[in-house]
Every structure is written in C-alpha cells, then in structure tokens.
Short mmCIF file of C-alpha atoms in Angstrom, two decimals:
data_model
loop_
_atom_site.label_atom_id
_atom_site.label_comp_id
_atom_site.label_asym_id
_atom_site.label_seq_id
_atom_site.Cartn_x
_atom_site.Cartn_y
_atom_site.Cartn_z
CA MET A 2 14.49 -13.13 5.38
CA PHE A 3 16.88 -10.63 3.45
CA ASP A 4 19.57 -10.91 6.37
CA PHE A 5 22.20 -12.33 3.94
CA LEU A 6 22.26 -8.93 2.32
CA THR A 7 23.39 -7.42 5.43
CA SER A 8 25.64 -9.97 7.06
CA GLY A 9 28.48 -8.70 4.82
CA GLN A 10 29.34 -12.41 4.14
CA TYR A 11 28.35 -12.01 0.31
CA ASP A 12 29.51 -8.98 -1.99
CA VAL A 13 26.18 -8.72 -4.13
CA LEU A 14 27.29 -4.97 -5.50
CA GLY A 15 30.64 -6.21 -6.30
CA ALA A 16 29.65 -9.15 -8.25
CA PHE A 17 27.13 -6.94 -10.14
CA TRP A 18 30.07 -4.16 -10.66
CA VAL A 19 31.93 -7.35 -11.99
CA THR A 20 28.88 -8.01 -14.47
CA VAL A 21 28.41 -4.48 -15.70
CA GLN A 22 32.80 -4.50 -16.44
CA LEU A 23 32.33 -7.33 -18.75
CA THR A 24 29.36 -6.12 -20.33
CA LEU A 25 31.05 -2.61 -20.95
CA TYR A 26 34.30 -4.35 -22.08
CA SER A 27 32.58 -6.79 -24.20
CA ALA A 28 30.63 -4.39 -25.74
CA ALA A 29 33.11 -2.10 -26.72
CA GLY A 30 35.50 -5.43 -28.14
CA SER A 31 32.29 -6.69 -30.11
CA LEU A 32 31.52 -3.34 -31.81
CA ILE A 33 35.38 -2.72 -33.03
CA TRP A 34 34.96 -6.64 -34.11
CA GLY A 35 31.61 -6.63 -35.72
CA LEU A 36 32.46 -2.95 -37.42
CA MET A 37 35.55 -5.02 -38.93
CA LEU A 38 33.45 -8.61 -39.55
CA ALA A 39 30.66 -6.22 -41.25
CA GLY A 40 33.20 -4.64 -43.41
CA MET A 41 34.23 -7.79 -44.43
CA ARG A 42 31.07 -9.27 -45.66
CA VAL A 43 30.34 -6.16 -47.87
CA SER A 44 33.39 -5.79 -48.98
CA PRO A 45 34.24 -6.08 -52.81
CA VAL A 46 37.00 -8.91 -52.08
CA PRO A 47 35.60 -12.35 -52.40
CA LEU A 48 37.99 -13.94 -50.23
CA MET A 49 37.36 -11.19 -47.33
CA ARG A 50 33.44 -11.61 -47.64
CA SER A 51 33.78 -15.76 -47.73
CA PHE A 52 36.18 -15.22 -44.55
CA GLY A 53 33.66 -13.11 -42.73
CA THR A 54 30.66 -15.22 -43.84
CA ALA A 55 32.21 -18.19 -42.45
CA TYR A 56 33.34 -17.14 -39.35
CA VAL A 57 29.99 -15.73 -38.54
CA ASN A 58 28.25 -18.76 -39.78
CA ILE A 59 30.31 -20.84 -37.57
CA VAL A 60 30.85 -18.68 -34.36
CA ARG A 61 26.92 -18.10 -34.48
CA ASN A 62 26.12 -21.68 -34.21
CA THR A 63 28.87 -22.67 -31.22
CA PRO A 64 27.20 -22.59 -27.78
CA LEU A 65 28.91 -19.42 -25.94
CA THR A 66 29.64 -21.77 -23.11
CA LEU A 67 32.22 -23.76 -25.23
CA LEU A 68 33.66 -20.27 -26.85
CA ILE A 69 34.41 -19.39 -23.46
CA LEU A 70 35.57 -22.51 -21.95
CA GLY A 71 37.93 -23.00 -24.85
CA CYS A 72 39.49 -19.73 -24.13
CA SER A 73 39.83 -20.84 -20.77
CA LEU A 74 40.84 -24.54 -21.35
CA GLY A 75 42.17 -24.13 -24.53
CA LEU A 76 44.41 -20.93 -25.10
CA ASP A 77 45.16 -20.57 -21.63
CA GLN A 78 45.63 -23.69 -19.51
CA THR A 79 46.50 -25.84 -22.62
CA LEU A 80 48.31 -23.80 -25.13
CA GLY A 81 49.69 -21.08 -22.26
CA ILE A 82 48.23 -17.96 -23.95
CA THR A 83 47.53 -15.97 -20.92
CA LEU A 84 46.37 -12.60 -22.54
CA ALA A 85 49.31 -10.87 -20.10
CA GLY A 86 50.10 -10.94 -16.60
CA GLY A 87 48.09 -10.80 -13.79
CA ASP A 88 46.42 -13.59 -11.18
CA SER A 89 44.16 -16.36 -12.00
CA LYS A 90 41.43 -14.04 -11.52
CA GLU A 91 42.57 -11.41 -13.86
CA ILE A 92 43.53 -13.72 -16.53
CA GLY A 93 39.84 -15.62 -16.21
CA PHE A 94 38.18 -12.02 -16.77
CA ARG A 95 39.96 -11.37 -19.70
CA LEU A 96 39.63 -14.69 -21.23
CA ALA A 97 35.92 -14.29 -20.73
CA ILE A 98 35.69 -10.99 -22.48
CA LEU A 99 38.04 -12.29 -25.47
CA GLY A 100 34.66 -15.04 -25.57
CA LEU A 101 32.16 -13.02 -25.58
CA VAL A 102 33.52 -10.53 -28.27
CA ALA A 103 33.96 -13.70 -30.58
CA TYR A 104 30.51 -14.81 -30.07
CA THR A 105 28.78 -11.09 -29.64
CA GLY A 106 30.78 -9.59 -32.78
CA THR A 107 28.57 -12.06 -35.38
CA PHE A 108 25.32 -10.64 -34.04
CA VAL A 109 26.80 -7.18 -34.17
CA CYS A 110 27.96 -7.88 -37.80
CA GLU A 111 24.51 -8.85 -38.77
CA ALA A 112 22.73 -6.02 -37.13
CA LEU A 113 25.01 -3.58 -38.92
CA ARG A 114 25.14 -5.51 -42.47
CA SER A 115 21.38 -5.71 -42.19
CA GLY A 116 21.73 -1.79 -41.40
CA ILE A 117 23.55 -1.28 -44.28
CA ASN A 118 20.82 -3.28 -46.42
CA THR A 119 18.54 -0.60 -45.18
CA VAL A 120 20.04 1.79 -47.49
CA PRO A 121 18.50 2.47 -50.88
CA VAL A 122 20.89 1.55 -53.47
CA GLY A 123 20.46 5.22 -55.47
CA GLN A 124 21.80 7.08 -52.75
CA ALA A 125 25.11 5.04 -53.19
CA GLU A 126 24.56 5.73 -56.97
CA ALA A 127 23.82 8.97 -56.63
CA ALA A 128 27.57 9.43 -54.08
CA ARG A 129 29.29 7.70 -57.11
CA ALA A 130 27.88 9.75 -59.49
CA LEU A 131 29.47 12.33 -57.49
CA GLY A 132 32.80 10.67 -57.95
CA LEU A 133 32.92 9.77 -54.29
CA SER A 134 35.32 7.02 -53.64
CA PHE A 135 34.51 3.64 -51.97
CA PHE A 136 35.49 4.87 -48.28
CA GLN A 137 33.86 8.09 -48.90
CA VAL A 138 30.35 6.49 -50.03
CA LEU A 139 30.85 3.91 -46.99
CA THR A 140 31.76 6.59 -44.11
CA LEU A 141 29.76 9.79 -45.32
CA ILE A 142 26.69 8.40 -46.94
CA VAL A 143 26.10 4.45 -45.85
CA LEU A 144 27.32 3.96 -42.20
CA PRO A 145 26.15 7.57 -41.20
CA GLN A 146 22.23 6.05 -42.02
CA ALA A 147 22.93 2.49 -41.52
CA PHE A 148 23.75 2.96 -37.82
CA ARG A 149 21.00 4.76 -36.81
CA ALA A 150 18.80 2.28 -38.24
CA VAL A 151 20.77 -0.38 -36.43
CA ILE A 152 20.34 1.21 -33.00
CA ALA A 153 17.29 -0.75 -31.87
CA PRO A 154 18.82 -4.14 -32.92
CA LEU A 155 22.05 -3.30 -31.37
CA THR A 156 19.75 -2.87 -28.07
CA ASN A 157 18.86 -6.03 -28.31
CA VAL A 158 22.46 -7.36 -28.97
CA LEU A 159 23.53 -5.31 -25.85
CA ILE A 160 20.70 -6.55 -23.83
CA ALA A 161 21.51 -9.94 -24.92
CA LEU A 162 25.04 -9.50 -24.14
CA THR A 163 24.61 -8.31 -20.31
CA LYS A 164 22.66 -11.73 -19.90
CA ASN A 165 25.53 -13.97 -21.60
CA THR A 166 28.15 -12.22 -19.38
CA THR A 167 26.97 -14.92 -16.89
CA VAL A 168 28.35 -17.37 -18.65
CA ALA A 169 31.63 -16.55 -17.52
CA ALA A 170 30.61 -17.91 -14.50
CA THR A 171 31.44 -21.30 -16.24
CA ILE A 172 35.49 -20.44 -15.99
CA GLY A 173 35.13 -19.14 -12.40
CA VAL A 174 34.70 -15.45 -12.93
CA ALA A 175 33.48 -13.96 -9.97
CA GLU A 176 30.36 -12.33 -11.46
CA ALA A 177 26.46 -12.46 -10.35
CA ALA A 178 25.68 -15.74 -11.33
CA LEU A 179 28.95 -17.35 -9.81
CA LEU A 180 27.58 -15.69 -6.69
CA MET A 181 23.98 -16.54 -6.83
CA LYS A 182 24.99 -20.15 -7.25
CA GLU A 183 26.90 -19.98 -4.13
CA MET A 184 24.50 -18.04 -1.91
CA LEU A 185 21.47 -20.63 -2.75
CA GLU A 186 24.17 -23.06 -1.72
CA ASN A 187 24.55 -21.61 1.83
CA GLU A 188 21.63 -20.25 2.23
CA ALA A 189 18.81 -23.12 0.84
CA ASP A 190 16.04 -21.43 3.46
CA ALA A 191 15.81 -18.21 1.93
CA LEU A 192 16.17 -19.73 -1.56
CA PHE A 193 13.47 -17.02 -3.06
CA ALA A 194 14.74 -14.24 -1.35
CA VAL A 195 18.19 -14.69 -3.27
CA PHE A 196 17.12 -15.43 -6.66
CA GLY A 197 14.43 -12.62 -6.71
CA VAL A 198 17.58 -9.96 -5.38
CA PHE A 199 19.92 -11.42 -8.38
CA ALA A 200 16.61 -11.29 -10.87
CA LEU A 201 15.94 -7.81 -9.82
CA GLY A 202 19.70 -7.22 -10.23
CA PHE A 203 19.40 -8.34 -13.67
CA VAL A 204 16.19 -5.89 -14.75
CA LEU A 205 17.56 -2.96 -13.40
CA LEU A 206 20.40 -3.55 -15.63
CA THR A 207 18.60 -4.27 -18.62
CA LEU A 208 15.30 -2.58 -18.52
CA PRO A 209 16.67 1.06 -18.42
CA THR A 210 18.99 0.07 -21.44
CA GLY A 211 16.48 -1.14 -23.55
CA LEU A 212 14.09 1.95 -22.78
CA LEU A 213 16.84 4.66 -22.76
CA LEU A 214 18.27 3.19 -26.41
CA GLY A 215 14.18 2.61 -27.65
CA GLN A 216 13.94 6.09 -27.68
CA VAL A 217 17.40 6.88 -29.02
CA ALA A 218 16.38 4.54 -32.12
CA LYS A 219 13.22 6.14 -32.25
CA ARG A 220 14.85 9.61 -32.39
CA VAL A 221 17.57 9.07 -34.68
CA ALA A 222 15.78 7.13 -36.95
CA VAL A 223 15.80 7.88 -40.77
CA LYS A 224 12.04 8.59 -41.97
CA ARG A 225 11.71 6.90 -45.46
CA MET B 3 25.70 -5.86 -59.36
CA SER B 4 22.92 -4.49 -56.86
CA SER B 5 25.41 -3.73 -53.84
CA VAL B 6 24.71 -0.65 -52.10
CA LEU B 7 28.64 -0.16 -51.93
CA TYR B 8 30.43 -0.66 -55.16
CA ASP B 9 30.05 -0.69 -58.62
CA ALA B 10 31.01 -3.84 -60.88
CA PRO B 11 35.13 -3.60 -61.12
CA GLY B 12 36.53 -2.27 -63.61
CA PRO B 13 40.22 -2.97 -64.85
CA LYS B 14 41.44 -0.76 -62.16
CA ALA B 15 39.65 -1.84 -59.30
CA LYS B 16 40.38 -5.51 -60.05
CA VAL B 17 43.96 -5.04 -59.69
CA ARG B 18 43.25 -3.36 -56.42
CA ASN B 19 40.99 -6.25 -55.20
CA TRP B 20 43.93 -8.74 -56.08
CA ILE B 21 45.60 -6.94 -54.11
CA TYR B 22 43.57 -6.86 -51.04
CA THR B 23 42.93 -10.74 -51.57
CA ALA B 24 46.72 -11.52 -51.36
CA VAL B 25 47.44 -9.05 -48.24
CA PHE B 26 44.34 -10.96 -46.50
CA ALA B 27 45.38 -14.46 -47.60
CA VAL B 28 48.58 -13.63 -46.19
CA LEU B 29 47.47 -12.11 -42.86
CA VAL B 30 45.00 -15.08 -42.24
CA GLY B 31 47.65 -17.46 -43.32
CA LEU B 32 50.24 -15.88 -40.52
CA ALA B 33 47.39 -15.75 -38.07
CA LEU B 34 46.82 -19.27 -38.50
CA TRP B 35 50.65 -20.42 -38.82
CA TRP B 36 51.09 -18.63 -35.71
CA ILE B 37 48.11 -20.91 -33.97
CA LEU B 38 49.28 -24.04 -35.29
CA ASP B 39 52.77 -23.71 -34.31
CA ARG B 40 51.81 -22.92 -30.82
CA MET B 41 49.43 -25.68 -30.95
CA ALA B 42 52.99 -27.84 -31.96
CA GLU B 43 54.92 -26.63 -29.93
CA LYS B 44 52.46 -27.90 -27.13
CA ASN B 45 51.87 -31.47 -28.81
CA GLN B 46 48.31 -30.85 -29.68
CA LEU B 47 48.81 -31.74 -33.01
CA ASP B 48 50.01 -34.91 -32.40
CA ALA B 49 48.22 -37.85 -34.37
CA ASP B 50 47.37 -39.69 -31.06
CA LYS B 51 45.33 -36.41 -30.22
CA TRP B 52 43.13 -36.79 -32.98
CA LEU B 53 42.95 -39.97 -34.03
CA PRO B 54 40.90 -41.63 -31.20
CA PHE B 55 38.34 -39.73 -33.22
CA VAL B 56 38.55 -41.67 -36.32
CA THR B 57 39.81 -45.00 -34.85
CA ASP B 58 38.35 -45.74 -31.71
CA SER B 59 34.57 -45.92 -31.89
CA GLN B 60 33.99 -46.42 -28.19
CA ILE B 61 35.32 -42.42 -27.95
CA TRP B 62 31.53 -42.03 -30.21
CA THR B 63 29.49 -44.83 -28.30
CA THR B 64 30.65 -43.85 -24.56
CA PHE B 65 31.03 -40.73 -24.73
CA LEU B 66 29.87 -38.09 -27.73
CA LEU B 67 26.81 -40.05 -28.81
CA PRO B 68 25.18 -40.47 -25.52
CA GLY B 69 26.05 -36.78 -25.07
CA LEU B 70 23.96 -35.67 -28.20
CA VAL B 71 21.48 -37.62 -27.22
CA GLU B 72 21.41 -35.80 -23.88
CA THR B 73 21.66 -32.64 -25.30
CA LEU B 74 18.79 -33.31 -28.04
CA LYS B 75 16.25 -34.85 -25.71
CA ALA B 76 16.63 -31.47 -22.96
CA GLY B 77 16.03 -29.40 -25.96
CA LEU B 78 13.36 -31.16 -27.51
CA ILE B 79 11.51 -31.66 -24.11
CA ALA B 80 11.88 -27.71 -23.68
CA MET B 81 10.99 -27.04 -26.63
CA VAL B 82 7.50 -29.01 -26.57
CA ILE B 83 6.73 -27.70 -22.96
CA ALA B 84 7.77 -24.17 -24.08
CA LEU B 85 5.72 -23.88 -27.16
CA PRO B 86 2.20 -24.36 -26.20
CA LEU B 87 3.34 -22.18 -22.80
CA GLY B 88 4.42 -19.62 -24.72
CA ALA B 89 1.52 -19.47 -27.09
CA LEU B 90 -0.68 -19.01 -24.45
CA LEU B 91 1.49 -16.61 -22.89
CA GLY B 92 1.56 -14.70 -26.43
CA ILE B 93 -2.03 -14.57 -26.74
CA GLY B 94 -2.61 -13.14 -23.44
CA ARG B 95 -0.28 -10.46 -24.13
CA LEU B 96 -2.55 -9.18 -27.07
CA SER B 97 -5.73 -10.01 -24.67
CA ASP B 98 -8.37 -6.94 -24.44
CA HIS B 99 -8.82 -7.15 -20.71
CA ALA B 100 -5.97 -5.70 -18.67
CA TRP B 101 -6.00 -8.53 -15.54
CA VAL B 102 -4.95 -10.49 -18.16
CA ARG B 103 -2.60 -8.43 -20.06
CA VAL B 104 -0.71 -6.98 -17.54
CA PRO B 105 0.00 -9.77 -15.45
CA VAL B 106 0.98 -11.63 -18.63
CA SER B 107 3.31 -9.47 -20.02
CA THR B 108 4.69 -8.89 -16.52
CA VAL B 109 5.82 -12.34 -16.46
CA VAL B 110 6.94 -12.29 -19.90
CA GLU B 111 9.05 -9.29 -19.48
CA PHE B 112 10.54 -10.76 -16.16
CA PHE B 113 11.88 -13.85 -17.78
CA ARG B 114 13.15 -12.46 -20.38
CA ALA B 115 15.18 -10.20 -18.48
CA ILE B 116 16.97 -12.85 -16.35
CA PRO B 117 19.71 -14.99 -18.09
CA VAL B 118 18.82 -18.34 -18.61
CA LEU B 119 21.70 -19.60 -16.41
CA MET B 120 20.19 -18.21 -13.52
CA LEU B 121 17.36 -19.83 -14.01
CA MET B 122 18.42 -22.94 -14.17
CA ILE B 123 20.96 -22.54 -11.00
CA PHE B 124 17.78 -21.48 -9.17
CA SER B 125 15.72 -24.40 -10.53
CA SER B 126 18.66 -26.88 -9.54
CA ALA B 127 18.24 -25.11 -6.24
CA LEU B 128 14.53 -25.42 -5.81
CA TYR B 129 14.70 -29.11 -6.87
CA VAL B 130 16.85 -30.06 -4.26
CA LEU B 131 15.15 -27.89 -1.50
CA LEU B 132 11.88 -29.76 -2.53
CA GLY B 133 13.30 -32.84 -2.91
CA THR B 134 11.09 -34.52 -5.18
CA VAL B 135 13.39 -34.88 -7.96
CA SER B 136 15.99 -37.67 -7.82
CA SER B 137 19.59 -36.48 -7.82
CA ASP B 138 20.48 -38.18 -11.14
CA LEU B 139 17.49 -36.68 -13.15
CA ARG B 140 18.00 -33.08 -11.36
CA PRO B 141 20.40 -31.45 -14.05
CA LEU B 142 18.00 -32.64 -16.60
CA TYR B 143 15.30 -31.15 -14.89
CA ALA B 144 16.67 -28.12 -13.89
CA VAL B 145 18.19 -27.65 -17.15
CA VAL B 146 14.69 -27.85 -18.84
CA THR B 147 12.98 -25.65 -16.27
CA GLY B 148 15.27 -23.23 -17.30
CA LEU B 149 14.93 -23.34 -20.86
CA VAL B 150 11.22 -23.69 -20.43
CA LEU B 151 10.96 -20.53 -18.65
CA TYR B 152 13.21 -18.56 -20.57
CA ASN B 153 12.00 -19.78 -24.02
CA ALA B 154 8.39 -19.71 -23.28
CA SER B 155 8.65 -15.73 -22.79
CA VAL B 156 10.89 -15.48 -25.89
CA ILE B 157 8.36 -17.68 -27.79
CA ALA B 158 4.99 -15.45 -26.30
CA GLU B 159 7.31 -12.35 -27.97
CA ILE B 160 7.24 -14.48 -31.34
CA VAL B 161 3.78 -15.34 -31.18
CA ARG B 162 3.03 -12.16 -30.65
CA ALA B 163 4.84 -10.79 -33.52
CA GLY B 164 3.44 -13.54 -35.72
CA ILE B 165 0.18 -11.81 -34.91
CA LEU B 166 1.06 -8.70 -35.46
CA SER B 167 2.49 -9.15 -38.68
CA LEU B 168 -0.72 -10.42 -40.36
CA PRO B 169 -2.25 -7.72 -42.40
CA ARG B 170 -4.92 -5.86 -40.86
CA GLY B 171 -7.49 -6.87 -43.12
CA GLN B 172 -7.82 -10.45 -42.04
CA THR B 173 -9.02 -8.98 -38.33
CA ASP B 174 -11.38 -6.99 -40.18
CA ALA B 175 -12.58 -9.53 -42.30
CA ALA B 176 -13.38 -11.60 -39.52
CA LYS B 177 -14.89 -8.79 -37.61
CA ALA B 178 -17.04 -8.23 -40.66
CA ILE B 179 -18.59 -11.49 -40.57
CA GLY B 180 -19.38 -11.62 -36.81
CA MET B 181 -16.84 -13.46 -35.34
CA ARG B 182 -15.98 -12.68 -31.74
CA LYS B 183 -12.55 -12.09 -30.54
CA GLY B 184 -12.15 -15.94 -29.68
CA GLN B 185 -13.27 -17.37 -33.00
CA MET B 186 -11.30 -14.41 -34.69
CA MET B 187 -7.94 -16.10 -32.84
CA VAL B 188 -8.30 -19.32 -33.09
CA TYR B 189 -9.94 -20.02 -36.87
CA VAL B 190 -8.37 -16.98 -38.70
CA LEU B 191 -5.43 -15.39 -37.03
CA VAL B 192 -3.55 -17.86 -34.98
CA PRO B 193 -3.06 -20.63 -37.98
CA GLN B 194 -1.84 -18.13 -39.93
CA ALA B 195 0.65 -16.75 -37.59
CA VAL B 196 2.01 -20.31 -37.04
CA THR B 197 2.82 -20.51 -40.68
CA ALA B 198 4.65 -16.72 -40.18
CA MET B 199 6.37 -17.76 -36.92
CA LEU B 200 7.89 -21.23 -38.02
CA PRO B 201 10.96 -19.99 -39.14
CA ALA B 202 11.62 -17.97 -36.28
CA LEU B 203 10.53 -21.34 -33.94
CA VAL B 204 12.90 -23.24 -35.84
CA SER B 205 15.97 -20.46 -35.24
CA GLN B 206 14.68 -21.07 -31.53
CA LEU B 207 15.63 -24.28 -31.35
CA VAL B 208 19.08 -23.31 -32.12
CA VAL B 209 19.23 -21.11 -29.15
CA ILE B 210 17.83 -23.92 -26.70
CA LEU B 211 20.40 -26.35 -28.09
CA LYS B 212 23.23 -23.62 -27.94
CA ASP B 213 21.91 -23.15 -24.15
CA THR B 214 21.52 -26.55 -23.06
CA ALA B 215 25.35 -26.64 -22.80
CA LEU B 216 25.35 -24.40 -19.98
CA GLY B 217 23.83 -27.22 -18.10
CA GLY B 218 26.69 -29.63 -18.81
CA ALA B 219 29.17 -26.82 -17.90
CA VAL B 220 27.46 -26.11 -14.66
CA LEU B 221 24.96 -28.48 -13.65
CA GLY B 222 26.49 -31.48 -14.21
CA PHE B 223 23.99 -32.48 -17.06
CA ALA B 224 25.88 -35.09 -18.66
CA ASP B 225 25.17 -33.38 -22.17
CA LEU B 226 27.22 -33.39 -25.21
CA MET B 227 29.39 -30.16 -23.46
CA SER B 228 30.31 -32.22 -20.76
CA MET B 229 32.05 -34.65 -22.38
CA ASN B 230 35.09 -32.79 -23.37
CA ARG B 231 35.97 -33.24 -19.52
CA GLN B 232 35.64 -37.00 -19.74
CA ILE B 233 37.49 -37.68 -22.97
CA SER B 234 40.03 -35.13 -22.29
CA ALA B 235 40.70 -36.86 -19.23
CA ASN B 236 40.80 -40.15 -20.96
CA TYR B 237 43.12 -39.15 -23.63
CA SER B 238 44.42 -35.92 -22.38
CA ASN B 239 43.46 -33.99 -25.89
CA THR B 240 41.91 -30.83 -24.73
CA ILE B 241 41.83 -28.92 -28.11
CA ALA B 242 41.12 -32.18 -29.84
CA THR B 243 37.49 -32.62 -28.12
CA MET B 244 36.76 -28.74 -27.91
CA VAL B 245 37.15 -28.65 -31.77
CA VAL B 246 35.26 -32.10 -32.28
CA ILE B 247 32.23 -30.74 -29.93
CA ALA B 248 31.95 -27.53 -31.56
CA LEU B 249 32.12 -29.23 -34.74
CA ILE B 250 28.88 -31.56 -34.05
CA TYR B 251 26.89 -28.16 -32.46
CA ILE B 252 27.84 -26.76 -35.73
CA ALA B 253 26.56 -29.66 -37.79
CA VAL B 254 23.27 -29.77 -35.93
CA ASN B 255 22.47 -26.06 -35.78
CA PHE B 256 23.70 -25.39 -39.15
CA ALA B 257 21.20 -27.80 -40.35
CA LEU B 258 18.30 -26.21 -37.92
CA THR B 259 19.24 -22.49 -39.66
CA GLY B 260 19.39 -24.04 -43.00
CA LEU B 261 15.97 -25.44 -42.06
CA ALA B 262 14.58 -21.98 -40.83
CA SER B 263 15.78 -20.03 -43.81
CA PHE B 264 14.24 -22.59 -46.34
CA LEU B 265 10.79 -22.03 -44.76
CA GLU B 266 11.03 -18.15 -44.77
CA ARG B 267 12.05 -18.80 -48.53
CA ARG B 268 8.80 -20.97 -49.03
CA LEU B 269 6.67 -19.05 -46.66
CA ARG B 270 7.72 -15.97 -48.59
CA GLN B 271 7.16 -17.25 -52.20
CA SER B 272 4.06 -19.01 -51.59
CA LYS B 273 1.17 -18.01 -53.01
CA LYS B 274 -1.05 -19.21 -50.40
CA GLY B 275 -1.24 -17.31 -46.98
CA THR B 276 -0.65 -13.63 -46.55
CA GLY B 277 3.37 -13.81 -47.01
CA ALA B 278 3.56 -12.25 -43.69
CA VAL B 279 6.85 -13.84 -42.13
CA VAL B 280 8.47 -13.72 -38.68
CA GLU B 281 12.07 -13.67 -39.86
CA GLY B 282 14.17 -16.38 -37.94
CA ASP B 283 16.72 -13.95 -36.81
CA VAL B 284 14.78 -11.84 -34.85
CA ALA B 285 14.76 -14.04 -32.13
CA GLU B 286 18.35 -16.02 -32.44
CA VAL B 287 20.24 -13.03 -30.87
CA ASP B 288 21.76 -15.00 -28.13
CA ALA B 289 22.88 -17.86 -26.29
CA GLY B 290 22.60 -17.33 -22.78
CA GLY B 291 19.45 -15.45 -23.26
CA ALA B 292 17.71 -13.93 -26.56
CA ALA B 293 16.99 -10.41 -27.30
CA GLY B 294 13.52 -8.87 -28.13
CA VAL B 295 11.55 -9.74 -31.57
CA GLY B 296 11.96 -7.29 -33.87
CA LYS B 297 9.08 -5.39 -34.55
CA ALA B 298 7.41 -5.71 -31.25
CA PRO B 299 7.88 -2.59 -29.59
#
C-alpha cells in the first residue's frame, strides 16, 4: 500500500524540504517587513501611518493565490523583473517567497501592533519623564514587552504561513502540495495512503512548532 | 493623545515630522515611478489594456461577473455547511465525556493542521475515483469539500472560544436553577455565544472567499480568479486584469470586514448580553489556512 514511498519515483522528503525552506525564508522576510509596517503604523508621522494602514488593509483582503500568481505572471513574465538570475525553478521559488512575505507581513504587523497596545501608557510616560527619546522608548521599554506578548499570535501566523506555502504550487514550485497532486494523479489506487503521508507531514511540521512556541510564550509572558 | 509611543508634538517634533513626511513621500514616489516606468516600457500602461474594463461591457458580463458569482456561490455553500458542522464539533470538544471530546478534538486538530489546498486536491482526486460527480461540477464540489473540512474545524474553535468567553456566572446560574448540561447549552450558553461569535464568523467568510481562489488557480474552478487567464488571453493585458480582479476581491472582502467590525462594536456597546465578543481577527490569520483562535489554549 505504501510502496510509492519506497519505489524511489517520488522525492517526498525533498518536497517537504522545499516547504520548510519556503517557510523559513518567508518567516524571516515577513518578520522584517512586518516590523517595518508596524513601525509605520505606530509612527508619529501621519503619511507613514496612512501608508501602513492602506497597505495592510489592501493586501490582507487580497487572496494570497492572486498575490503569488501576480508575482509570477505580472512581475516576472510581463515586466521581466526576475529577482536575480538562476533557472526558472529558483526564480519561481524566490517569487513565491516575495508573495508570501508581502502577504504574511501584514499579519505580523497586526500582531505586533496589538502587542504594542498591551503595553500600559504609564510605562511610556514614565520613560519619557526620564527623558528617553522616541527611539529609546520604543527599543528599551515598549518593544521588549510587546514582543513577549505577541509570541503566541506570531506562532499562529507562523503556522498559517507553513500551510500557506502550499499556495506556491500554483506557480509550479516543487513543494509538498504540488508533489501530492502529481502523486494522486498517478497513484489513484493509493489515494488515502498518499493523502495520509502528506497530512502527517504537515501535522509533524505544525504541531511541534505550536507546542514549543506555546511553552515559550507562557514562560516569557509579562504578568500584569 | 493617548499613544504609548509619543506625546502631542511640540514645535521641534512638528518640524521633524515634516522632514520624515517629505523623505517618506519621496521614497514612495520613487518606488511608484520605477514601477510605472517599468510598466510603460512593457506597454502595460497603454489605454487599450485598461479601457476594455470601462468601455467593453462584455468583459464584465462574460468573465468577471460570472466568475464573481461562482466565487460567492462556493463561499456561501461552504459557509452554510461548515457552520452547523463546526458548531457541533465545537460543542463536542467541550463535552464532559472523554469518548466524545477526544475523537472530536483529534478531528478538529487534524483538519486545522492541513493546508486547505491539499484538502481540495485530495477531495478532487477522491471524486474522480468515486466517479459520482460529473466532471463539470467536480471543481465546485472539490473546492466546497476542502473549504468545509477546513473551516468547520476553524469554526469549531470559534464556537468553543465563544462559549468559553461567556462569564462563569452564566453556567453557575443555569446549574443553580437545576438545568442539565444539555439544557444549559441549548438555552443559555449557545444563544449568547452565537452573538459573541458573529464578528469572528463574518471574518471567517473573508478567509473562505480568499481560499476559493485556490480552486480557480489549481483545480480549474471557473471562479473570479481563473478569469485572469481568460481575459488576458483575449486582451493580452495581464497586469490590468490582475489589478481589476484584485480590486473586486478587495471590495467584497472590505465590505465583509467592515460588517464584522461594525458588529463587534455594536456588541461591545450593547447593554443587553454579556459583552463577551470573539474578535474577528483571531481566526482571520490566513488564507490557505488560518491559525487558532486567540484565547483557546
């Protein structure tokens, strides 16, 4: 029943490795982009605030599929912006990451912003009374507390991101969902076995992440 | 001003803010100019690429509107099936009996861990194998099945969070007047939880609508998403089509998001009820798969 695993015809582990790589690169990128967006949304400069708000609202309401497809069809094939060289495989991989970062960044931003809102105003007032500058208040007082409050929501974003990497299959990135589609077409008699293998793969990817970071979130939470 | 981060600006801060504004405006302007220049170079800004959306009504009647109808249809069917199913699963997870709670929890956690795209691909293959669904209906069935399996488990979590968000006194009072567990759920907890959950459920509709796009891209479902191929094949205006389709999605979802936050505000303000609200955002973490509900551990 599971002979499709041992036949050597399909590289299941390889496909999941691509999924993991997509997740890690996109997670790093989304964290940076989300931090920048959050910075804009809480900044004292009205223009930056409105840019941040507009970006988050627009991108969050657009299907991820459309964003990634837009990166591939629009940026790459129509405008010829290839994101450095390499063969079509590497370009597709990078375009998928670009789409994932653009999308996930908005959720990271919203999580961080809600974290900043959990910090009592009095803390910052006290900091300002001591003569700290905006930058010092942000980096020394507010962000350290905000980060600890948002580990749980950020974990949720990370888990969602892991699952969202499957959307890269729409532009032909050879990750788990694409391989599953191919295998289901070829091994129709082993339908449930194939699905079971890939489902298990995702459970193994997301479950430990949630448990581990859940523990971390509990441990570092600021008790108020 | 009650921001954590800054005071009402004084004269110095006002000047500084103006400088930041100017620098930021220049940066955004440069980025925009670069993109537009790039588009002009590839003739993507030509009038004949964009005008059809205004002048040619056929583009709407043959492609965009039917696509939108399919998208909404799949989303609504999925929601209508997932809602009662999710409610049952959510209540099942709160059961006092381990033999109900454990399997239901397993099912919910399992389908929440799997990307919705995989569920769609799997159900499509399953319908091919079973041969009971005609091939032109198969994409719709596959999309709806995938969405139902995934969203029922997300809704289950919303329901659970909704019931847990009610003040303890509600349960205590129900017990005090001698209600059994079933009566307590039916007459006291669920009706209140439903109002508390309303914003989260409307937000979940946004997630469902966004996820239908996967069917258009992967399974050949004739939804709004899949129209980009057809329109750009006829008018060779890839970017213009994508922008218009994105705008339609954004408009629909924006309306739903607006409705959700309106409901949330109303519920928080209303004197009736307990004031418990499951926020829309908690479940609205993703497209190809959302994340868990805030409070539920």
